[in-house]
Short mmCIF file of C-alpha atoms in Angstrom, two decimals:
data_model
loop_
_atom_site.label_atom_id
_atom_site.label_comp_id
_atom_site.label_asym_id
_atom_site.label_seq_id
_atom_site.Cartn_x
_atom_site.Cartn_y
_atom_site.Cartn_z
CA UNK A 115 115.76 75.21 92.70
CA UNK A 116 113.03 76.18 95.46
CA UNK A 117 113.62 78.57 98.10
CA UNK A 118 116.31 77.01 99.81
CA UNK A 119 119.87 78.33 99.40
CA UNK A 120 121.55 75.84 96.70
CA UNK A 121 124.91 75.11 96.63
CA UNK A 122 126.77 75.31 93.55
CA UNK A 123 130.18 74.08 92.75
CA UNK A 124 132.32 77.19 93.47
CA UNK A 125 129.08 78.77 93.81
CA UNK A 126 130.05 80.90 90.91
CA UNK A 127 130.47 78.37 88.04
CA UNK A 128 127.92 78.24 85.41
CA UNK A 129 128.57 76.04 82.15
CA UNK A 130 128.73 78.20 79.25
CA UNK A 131 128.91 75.04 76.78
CA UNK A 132 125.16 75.08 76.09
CA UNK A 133 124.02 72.18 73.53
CA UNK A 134 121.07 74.16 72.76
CA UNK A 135 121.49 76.92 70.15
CA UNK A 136 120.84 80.00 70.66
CA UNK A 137 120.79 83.70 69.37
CA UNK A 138 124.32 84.63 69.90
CA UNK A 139 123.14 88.72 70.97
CA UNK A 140 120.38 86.92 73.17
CA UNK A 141 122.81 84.83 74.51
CA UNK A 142 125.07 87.81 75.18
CA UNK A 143 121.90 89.81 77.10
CA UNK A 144 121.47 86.92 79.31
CA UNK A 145 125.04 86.55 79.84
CA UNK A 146 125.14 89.92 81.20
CA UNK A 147 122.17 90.45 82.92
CA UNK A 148 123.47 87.48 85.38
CA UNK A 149 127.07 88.66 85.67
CA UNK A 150 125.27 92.36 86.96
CA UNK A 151 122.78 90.52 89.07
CA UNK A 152 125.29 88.29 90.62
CA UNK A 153 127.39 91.61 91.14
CA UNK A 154 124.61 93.34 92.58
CA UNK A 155 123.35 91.53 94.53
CA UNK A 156 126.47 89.76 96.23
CA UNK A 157 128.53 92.48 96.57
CA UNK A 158 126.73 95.94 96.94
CA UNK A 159 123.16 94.59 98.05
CA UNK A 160 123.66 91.45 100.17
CA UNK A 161 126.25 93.13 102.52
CA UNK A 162 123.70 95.54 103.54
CA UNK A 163 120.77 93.64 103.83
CA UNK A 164 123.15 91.10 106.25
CA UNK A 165 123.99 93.78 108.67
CA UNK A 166 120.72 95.97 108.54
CA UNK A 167 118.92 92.29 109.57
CA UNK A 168 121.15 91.06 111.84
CA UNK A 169 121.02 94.15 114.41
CA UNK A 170 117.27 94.41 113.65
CA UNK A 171 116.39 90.97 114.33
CA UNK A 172 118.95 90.87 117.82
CA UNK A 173 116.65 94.14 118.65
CA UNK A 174 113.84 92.03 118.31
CA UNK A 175 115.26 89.44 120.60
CA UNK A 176 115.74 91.97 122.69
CA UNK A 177 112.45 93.63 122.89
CA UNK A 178 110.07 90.69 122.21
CA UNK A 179 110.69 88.04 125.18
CA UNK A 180 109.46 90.93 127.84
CA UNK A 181 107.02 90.07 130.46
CA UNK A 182 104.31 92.79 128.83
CA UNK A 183 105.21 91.14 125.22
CA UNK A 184 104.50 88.02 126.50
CA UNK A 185 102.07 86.32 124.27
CA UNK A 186 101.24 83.21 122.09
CA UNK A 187 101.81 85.46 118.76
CA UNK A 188 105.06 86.47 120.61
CA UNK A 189 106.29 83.21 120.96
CA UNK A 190 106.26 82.66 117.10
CA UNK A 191 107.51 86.08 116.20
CA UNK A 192 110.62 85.12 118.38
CA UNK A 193 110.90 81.89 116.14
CA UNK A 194 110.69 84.11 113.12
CA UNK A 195 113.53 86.69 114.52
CA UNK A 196 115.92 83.34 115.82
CA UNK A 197 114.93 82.04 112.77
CA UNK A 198 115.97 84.82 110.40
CA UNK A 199 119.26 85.57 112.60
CA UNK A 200 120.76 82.71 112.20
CA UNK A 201 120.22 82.35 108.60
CA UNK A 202 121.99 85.80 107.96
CA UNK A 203 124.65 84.98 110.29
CA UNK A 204 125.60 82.18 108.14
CA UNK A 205 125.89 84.16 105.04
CA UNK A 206 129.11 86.46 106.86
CA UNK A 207 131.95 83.89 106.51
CA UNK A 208 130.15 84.11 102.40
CA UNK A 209 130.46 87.88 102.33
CA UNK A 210 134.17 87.90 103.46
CA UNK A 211 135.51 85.03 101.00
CA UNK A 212 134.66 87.63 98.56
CA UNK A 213 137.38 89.72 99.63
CA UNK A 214 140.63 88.90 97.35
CA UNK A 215 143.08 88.59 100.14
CA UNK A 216 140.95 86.54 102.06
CA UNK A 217 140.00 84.22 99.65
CA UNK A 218 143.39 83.54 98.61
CA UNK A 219 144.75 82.78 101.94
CA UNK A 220 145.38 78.77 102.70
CA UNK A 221 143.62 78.72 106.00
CA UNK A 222 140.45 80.58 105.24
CA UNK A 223 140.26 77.86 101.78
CA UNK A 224 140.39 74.92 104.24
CA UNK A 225 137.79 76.91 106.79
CA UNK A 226 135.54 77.56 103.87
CA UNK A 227 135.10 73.82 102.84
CA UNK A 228 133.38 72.83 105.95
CA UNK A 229 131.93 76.00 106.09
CA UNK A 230 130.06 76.12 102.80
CA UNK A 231 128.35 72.67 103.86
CA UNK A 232 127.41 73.98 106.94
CA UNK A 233 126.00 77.04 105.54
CA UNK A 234 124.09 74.81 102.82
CA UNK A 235 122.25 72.99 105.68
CA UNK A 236 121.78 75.70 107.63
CA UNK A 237 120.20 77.76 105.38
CA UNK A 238 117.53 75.10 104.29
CA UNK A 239 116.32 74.49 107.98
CA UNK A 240 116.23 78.23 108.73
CA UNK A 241 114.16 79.57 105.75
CA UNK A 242 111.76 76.45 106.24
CA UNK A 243 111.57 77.35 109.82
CA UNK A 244 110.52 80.55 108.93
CA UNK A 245 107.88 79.85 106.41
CA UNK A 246 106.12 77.57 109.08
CA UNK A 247 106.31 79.92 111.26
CA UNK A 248 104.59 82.20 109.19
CA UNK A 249 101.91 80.14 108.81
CA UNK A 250 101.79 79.55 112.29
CA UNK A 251 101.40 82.97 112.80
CA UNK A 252 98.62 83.43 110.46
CA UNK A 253 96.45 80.61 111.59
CA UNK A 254 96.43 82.20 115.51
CA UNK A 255 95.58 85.42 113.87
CA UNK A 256 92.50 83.83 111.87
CA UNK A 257 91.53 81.81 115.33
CA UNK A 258 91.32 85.28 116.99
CA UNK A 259 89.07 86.91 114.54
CA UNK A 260 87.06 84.05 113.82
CA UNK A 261 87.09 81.95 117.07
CA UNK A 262 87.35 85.40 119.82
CA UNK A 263 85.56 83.55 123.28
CA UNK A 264 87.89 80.54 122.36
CA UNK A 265 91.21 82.28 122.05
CA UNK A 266 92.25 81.76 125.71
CA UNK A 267 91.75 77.80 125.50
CA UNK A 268 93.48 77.65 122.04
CA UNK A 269 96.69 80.24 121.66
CA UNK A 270 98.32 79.86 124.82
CA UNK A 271 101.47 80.77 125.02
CA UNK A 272 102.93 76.85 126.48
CA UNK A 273 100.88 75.71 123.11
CA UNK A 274 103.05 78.17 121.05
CA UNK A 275 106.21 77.46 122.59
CA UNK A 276 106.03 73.99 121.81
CA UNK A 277 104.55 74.74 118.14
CA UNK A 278 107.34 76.53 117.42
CA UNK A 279 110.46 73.95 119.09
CA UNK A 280 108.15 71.08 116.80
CA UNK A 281 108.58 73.28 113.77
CA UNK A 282 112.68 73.91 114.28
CA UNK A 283 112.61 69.62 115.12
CA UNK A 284 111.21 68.64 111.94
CA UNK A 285 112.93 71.30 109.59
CA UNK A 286 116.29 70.15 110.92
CA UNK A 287 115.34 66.15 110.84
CA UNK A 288 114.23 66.93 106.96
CA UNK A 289 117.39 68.44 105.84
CA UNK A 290 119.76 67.04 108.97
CA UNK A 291 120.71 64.52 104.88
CA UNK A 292 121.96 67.88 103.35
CA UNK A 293 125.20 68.05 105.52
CA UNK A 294 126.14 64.24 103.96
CA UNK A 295 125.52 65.42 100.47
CA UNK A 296 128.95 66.91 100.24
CA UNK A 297 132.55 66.33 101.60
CA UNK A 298 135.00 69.21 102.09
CA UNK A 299 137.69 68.58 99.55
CA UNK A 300 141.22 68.41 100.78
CA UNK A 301 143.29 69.02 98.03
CA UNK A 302 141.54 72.76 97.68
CA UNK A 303 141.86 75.12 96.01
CA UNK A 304 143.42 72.92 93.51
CA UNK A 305 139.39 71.59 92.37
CA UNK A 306 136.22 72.25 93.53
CA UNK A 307 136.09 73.12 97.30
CA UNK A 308 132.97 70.14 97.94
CA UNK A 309 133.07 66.81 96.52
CA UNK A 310 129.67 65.46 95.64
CA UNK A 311 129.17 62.07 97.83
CA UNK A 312 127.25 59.04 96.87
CA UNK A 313 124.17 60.12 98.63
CA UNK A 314 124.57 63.60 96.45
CA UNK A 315 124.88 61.29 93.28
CA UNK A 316 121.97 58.95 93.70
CA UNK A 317 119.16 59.82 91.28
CA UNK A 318 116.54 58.64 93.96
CA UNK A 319 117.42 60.57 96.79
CA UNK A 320 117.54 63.62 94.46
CA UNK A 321 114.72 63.32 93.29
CA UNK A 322 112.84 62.89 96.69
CA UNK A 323 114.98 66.27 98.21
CA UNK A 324 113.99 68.18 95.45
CA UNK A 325 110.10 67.35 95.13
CA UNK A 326 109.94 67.33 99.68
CA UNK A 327 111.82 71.05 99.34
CA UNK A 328 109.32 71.82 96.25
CA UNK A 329 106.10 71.41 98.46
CA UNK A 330 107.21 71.93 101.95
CA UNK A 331 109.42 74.66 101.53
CA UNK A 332 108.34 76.21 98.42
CA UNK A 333 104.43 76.00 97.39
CA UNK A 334 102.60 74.45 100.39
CA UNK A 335 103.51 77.16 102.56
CA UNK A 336 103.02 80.23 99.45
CA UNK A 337 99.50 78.56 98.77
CA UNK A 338 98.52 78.34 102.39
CA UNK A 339 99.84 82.05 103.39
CA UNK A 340 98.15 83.33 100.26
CA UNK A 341 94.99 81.98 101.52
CA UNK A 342 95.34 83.50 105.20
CA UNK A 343 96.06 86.85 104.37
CA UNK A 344 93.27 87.07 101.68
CA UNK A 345 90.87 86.08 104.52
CA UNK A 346 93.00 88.98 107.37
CA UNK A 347 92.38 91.43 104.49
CA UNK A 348 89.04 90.65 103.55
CA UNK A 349 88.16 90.80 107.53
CA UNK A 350 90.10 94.36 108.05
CA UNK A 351 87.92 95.44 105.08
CA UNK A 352 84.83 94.09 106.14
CA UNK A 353 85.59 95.69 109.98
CA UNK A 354 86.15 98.97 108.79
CA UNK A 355 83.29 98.97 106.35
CA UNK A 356 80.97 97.85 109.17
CA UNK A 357 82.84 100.73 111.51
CA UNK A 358 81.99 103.39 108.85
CA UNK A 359 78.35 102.24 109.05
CA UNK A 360 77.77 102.54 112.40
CA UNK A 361 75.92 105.82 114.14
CA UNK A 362 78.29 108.57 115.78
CA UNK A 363 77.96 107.56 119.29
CA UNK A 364 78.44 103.67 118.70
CA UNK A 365 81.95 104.50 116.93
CA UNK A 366 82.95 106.65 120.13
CA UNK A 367 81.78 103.34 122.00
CA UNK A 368 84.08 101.30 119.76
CA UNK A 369 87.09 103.63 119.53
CA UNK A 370 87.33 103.39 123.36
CA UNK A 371 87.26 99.39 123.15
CA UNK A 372 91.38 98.63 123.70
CA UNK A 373 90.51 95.22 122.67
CA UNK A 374 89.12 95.96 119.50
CA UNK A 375 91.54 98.10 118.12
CA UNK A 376 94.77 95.91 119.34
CA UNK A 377 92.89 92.79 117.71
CA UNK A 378 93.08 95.09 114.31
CA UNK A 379 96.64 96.71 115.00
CA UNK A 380 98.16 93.21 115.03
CA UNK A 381 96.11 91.92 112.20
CA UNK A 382 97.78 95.02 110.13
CA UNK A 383 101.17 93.56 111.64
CA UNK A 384 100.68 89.89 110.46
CA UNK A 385 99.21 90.94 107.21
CA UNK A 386 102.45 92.82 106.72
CA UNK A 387 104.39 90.22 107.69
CA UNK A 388 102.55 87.62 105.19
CA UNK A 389 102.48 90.17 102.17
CA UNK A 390 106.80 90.30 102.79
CA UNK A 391 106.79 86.87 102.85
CA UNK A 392 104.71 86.42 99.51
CA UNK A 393 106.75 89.01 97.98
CA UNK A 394 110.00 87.44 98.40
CA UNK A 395 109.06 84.03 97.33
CA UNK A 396 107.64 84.60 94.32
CA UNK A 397 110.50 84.78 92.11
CA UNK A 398 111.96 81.45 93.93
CA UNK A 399 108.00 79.90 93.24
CA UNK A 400 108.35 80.88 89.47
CA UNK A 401 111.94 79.34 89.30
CA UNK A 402 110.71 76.17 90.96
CA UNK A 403 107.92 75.74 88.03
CA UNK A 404 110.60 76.22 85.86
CA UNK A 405 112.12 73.18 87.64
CA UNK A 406 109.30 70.77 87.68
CA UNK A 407 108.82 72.05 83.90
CA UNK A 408 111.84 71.56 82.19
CA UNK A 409 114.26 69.97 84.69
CA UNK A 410 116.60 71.51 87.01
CA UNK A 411 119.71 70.78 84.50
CA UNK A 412 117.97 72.39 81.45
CA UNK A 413 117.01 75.75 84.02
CA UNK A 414 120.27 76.03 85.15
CA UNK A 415 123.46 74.66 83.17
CA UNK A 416 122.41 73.29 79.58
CA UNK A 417 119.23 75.31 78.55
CA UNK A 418 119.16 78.57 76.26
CA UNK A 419 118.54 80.67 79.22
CA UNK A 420 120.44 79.43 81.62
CA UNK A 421 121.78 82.47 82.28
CA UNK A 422 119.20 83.93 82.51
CA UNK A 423 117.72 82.04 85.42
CA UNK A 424 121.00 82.25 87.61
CA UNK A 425 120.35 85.95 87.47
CA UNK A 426 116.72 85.25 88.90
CA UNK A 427 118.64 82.81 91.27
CA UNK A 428 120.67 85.60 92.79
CA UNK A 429 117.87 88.04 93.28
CA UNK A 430 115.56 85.68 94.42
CA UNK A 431 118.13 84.61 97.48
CA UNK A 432 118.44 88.09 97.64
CA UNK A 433 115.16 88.57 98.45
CA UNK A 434 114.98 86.48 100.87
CA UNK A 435 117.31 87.45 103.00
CA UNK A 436 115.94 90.66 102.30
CA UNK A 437 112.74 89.31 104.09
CA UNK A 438 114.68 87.84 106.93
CA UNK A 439 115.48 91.56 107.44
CA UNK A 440 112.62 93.68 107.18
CA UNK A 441 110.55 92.32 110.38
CA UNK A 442 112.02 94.98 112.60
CA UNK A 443 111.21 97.82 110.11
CA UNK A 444 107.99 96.17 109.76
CA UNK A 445 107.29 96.37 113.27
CA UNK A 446 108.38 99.57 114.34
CA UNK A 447 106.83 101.41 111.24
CA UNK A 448 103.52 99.45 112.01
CA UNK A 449 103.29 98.43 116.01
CA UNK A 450 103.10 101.49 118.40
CA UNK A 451 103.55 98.85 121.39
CA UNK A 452 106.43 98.13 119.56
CA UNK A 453 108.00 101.28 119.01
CA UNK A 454 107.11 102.71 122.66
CA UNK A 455 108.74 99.75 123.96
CA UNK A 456 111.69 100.25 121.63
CA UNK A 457 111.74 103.58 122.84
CA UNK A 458 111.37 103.13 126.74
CA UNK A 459 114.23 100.75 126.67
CA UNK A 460 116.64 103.24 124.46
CA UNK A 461 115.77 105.76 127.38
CA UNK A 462 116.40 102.97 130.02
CA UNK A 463 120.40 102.65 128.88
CA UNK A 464 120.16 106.19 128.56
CA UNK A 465 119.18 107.07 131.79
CA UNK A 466 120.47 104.10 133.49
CA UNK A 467 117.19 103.13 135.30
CA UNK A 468 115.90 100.10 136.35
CA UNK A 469 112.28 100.49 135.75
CA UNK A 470 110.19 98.83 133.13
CA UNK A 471 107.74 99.38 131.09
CA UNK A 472 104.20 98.31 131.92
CA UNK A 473 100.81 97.97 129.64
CA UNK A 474 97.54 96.80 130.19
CA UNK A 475 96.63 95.30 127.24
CA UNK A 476 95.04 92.66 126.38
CA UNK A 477 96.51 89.07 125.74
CA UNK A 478 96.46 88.27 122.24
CA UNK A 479 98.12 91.42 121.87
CA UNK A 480 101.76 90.92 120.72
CA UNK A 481 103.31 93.39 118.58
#
């Protein structure tokens, strides 16, 4: 398990034949708590996090790529939003199998084969696109507080824009194997709808998917964000503390520097954005220590709390598609440019005008 979307064989079945023995009321807690957070969060939760995100992150598309957006940061937020999009648009076909009527019916069986191994792939290259991004994200941040006179040779926006096509490149060519891990079974429903194939069956190759998702999708990019924003929150501290310090007339000085106060707004913004991230991978980081523990059979299908940790497997993809669609709340609670230009464009369809909005801001400003 790490914080890629798993498939499972039905995607429901869990083997209830432990060999371990257990306490038959513990057994029974566990039992339940991962039928009600399967329950929960597939069919009251994960609906509404799927449409909330999708029309969030197409407003983002929408608002982000304008000329006075136009940025380095920008171009990685856009990732994130594309990113994020796709990875919840994937999950729809998922949502409407649930439905009785529609999983029953012969064509929307045969659809849902290939679909489920295209959603499995999917998924893997979008969240790990994400996290990368993230990271990306953070390091400009720290180059603009750290590195200020050098930010106009360094985060370009042509520098960013490649960046960000290398990171979608190499998240596809790591998990391009996934789609040849399954085959869409024919004689569905009558079986499993994905038969495993001899690549999904070697021992090897498992083992070398599971330990590459572990670290490149899972702790590398935790450890690394975790790092960043400690150092974007230890520098907002430090600026303010320093601001508080200073004499009367010096803070008027400083209030009245745009610079300095966009270079903090959009810290606040990417600090956000990294704390979300954290947030909705730790449950996936504990379950992936359970992994490398005890095995990913034991976690998951033989162990005494199995059940248990399909629960935690629910919420935790929960959670991240909850992250996937936050970033719009984030930035219009957060980013004033954000909401005015949000607001200016509402106004525009209103009004039917052809005008847009201008700032004068300066460049590393994004959000």
């Amino acid at each position: 398990m790490t914080t890629q979307m798993m498939y499972d064989e039905n995607d429901t079945i869990i083997s209830s034949n432990t060999t371990v023995a257990t306490n038959s009321v513990t057994y029974s807690e566990y039992k339940n708590f991962y039928e009600n957070a399967k329950f929960a969060s597939t069919v009251i939760c994960f609906p509404i996090v799927c449409a909330v995100g999708i029309v969030g992150n197409i407003l983002i598309l929408f608002i982000l790529p304008r000329r006075c957006m136009r940025s380095s940061n920008t171009c990685y937020l856009i990732g994130i939003a594309a990113a994020d999009l796709v990875l919840l648009v994937v999950q729809v076909p998922h949502l409407i199998g649930g439905i009785a009527s529609v999983k029953e019916d012969r064509g929307f069986i045969t659809f849902n084969s290939y679909y489920q191994l295209a959603r499995y792939g999917i998924s893997n290259m979008c969240i790990t696109c994400t996290g990368w991004l993230t990271i990306a994200v953070a390091v400009e941040r720290f180059i603009v507080i750290k590195r200020p006179l050098n930010v106009g040779q360094i985060c370009t926006v042509p520098r960013a824009r490649w960046i960000t096509a290398g990171i979608f490149l190499v998240s596809s060519a790591l998990y391009i194997t996934n789609f040849f891990e399954f085959t869409p079974n024919s004689a569905a429903p009558n079986g499993p709808l994905m038969l495993m194939t001899t690549l999904g069956k070697d021992d090897t190759y498992n083992q070398y998917i599971f330990y590459m998702d572990t670290l490149v999708a899972a702790f590398i990019p935790f450890i690394l964000l975790f790092i960043f924003n400690a150092l974007l929150i230890y520098h907002l501290m430090r600026h303010r503390h320093v601001r508080r310090s200073l004499s009367w007339q010096y803070k008027v000085q400083m209030a009245k520097r745009k610079k300095d106060k966009d270079t903090q707004h959009v810290t606040l913004v990417v600090i956000a954005i990294i704390a979300m991230f954290l947030l909705s991978r730790s449950l996936a980081i504990y379950l992936n220590i359970l992994c490398l523990v005890y095995g990913r059979t034991y976690a998951f299908d033989t162990g005494p709390q199995h059940h248990l940790n399909m629960g935690l497997k629910y919420i935790s993809n929960l959670l991240v598609n909850t992250n996937a669609s936050v970033n719009f709340m984030l930035y219009s609670i957060i980013s004033s440019k954000f909401q005015r230009i949000f607001l200016e464009s509402c106004a525009c369809e209103k009004k039917k005008r052809g005008y847009t909005y201008t700032f004068t801001e300066n460049p590393i400003s994004s959000v």
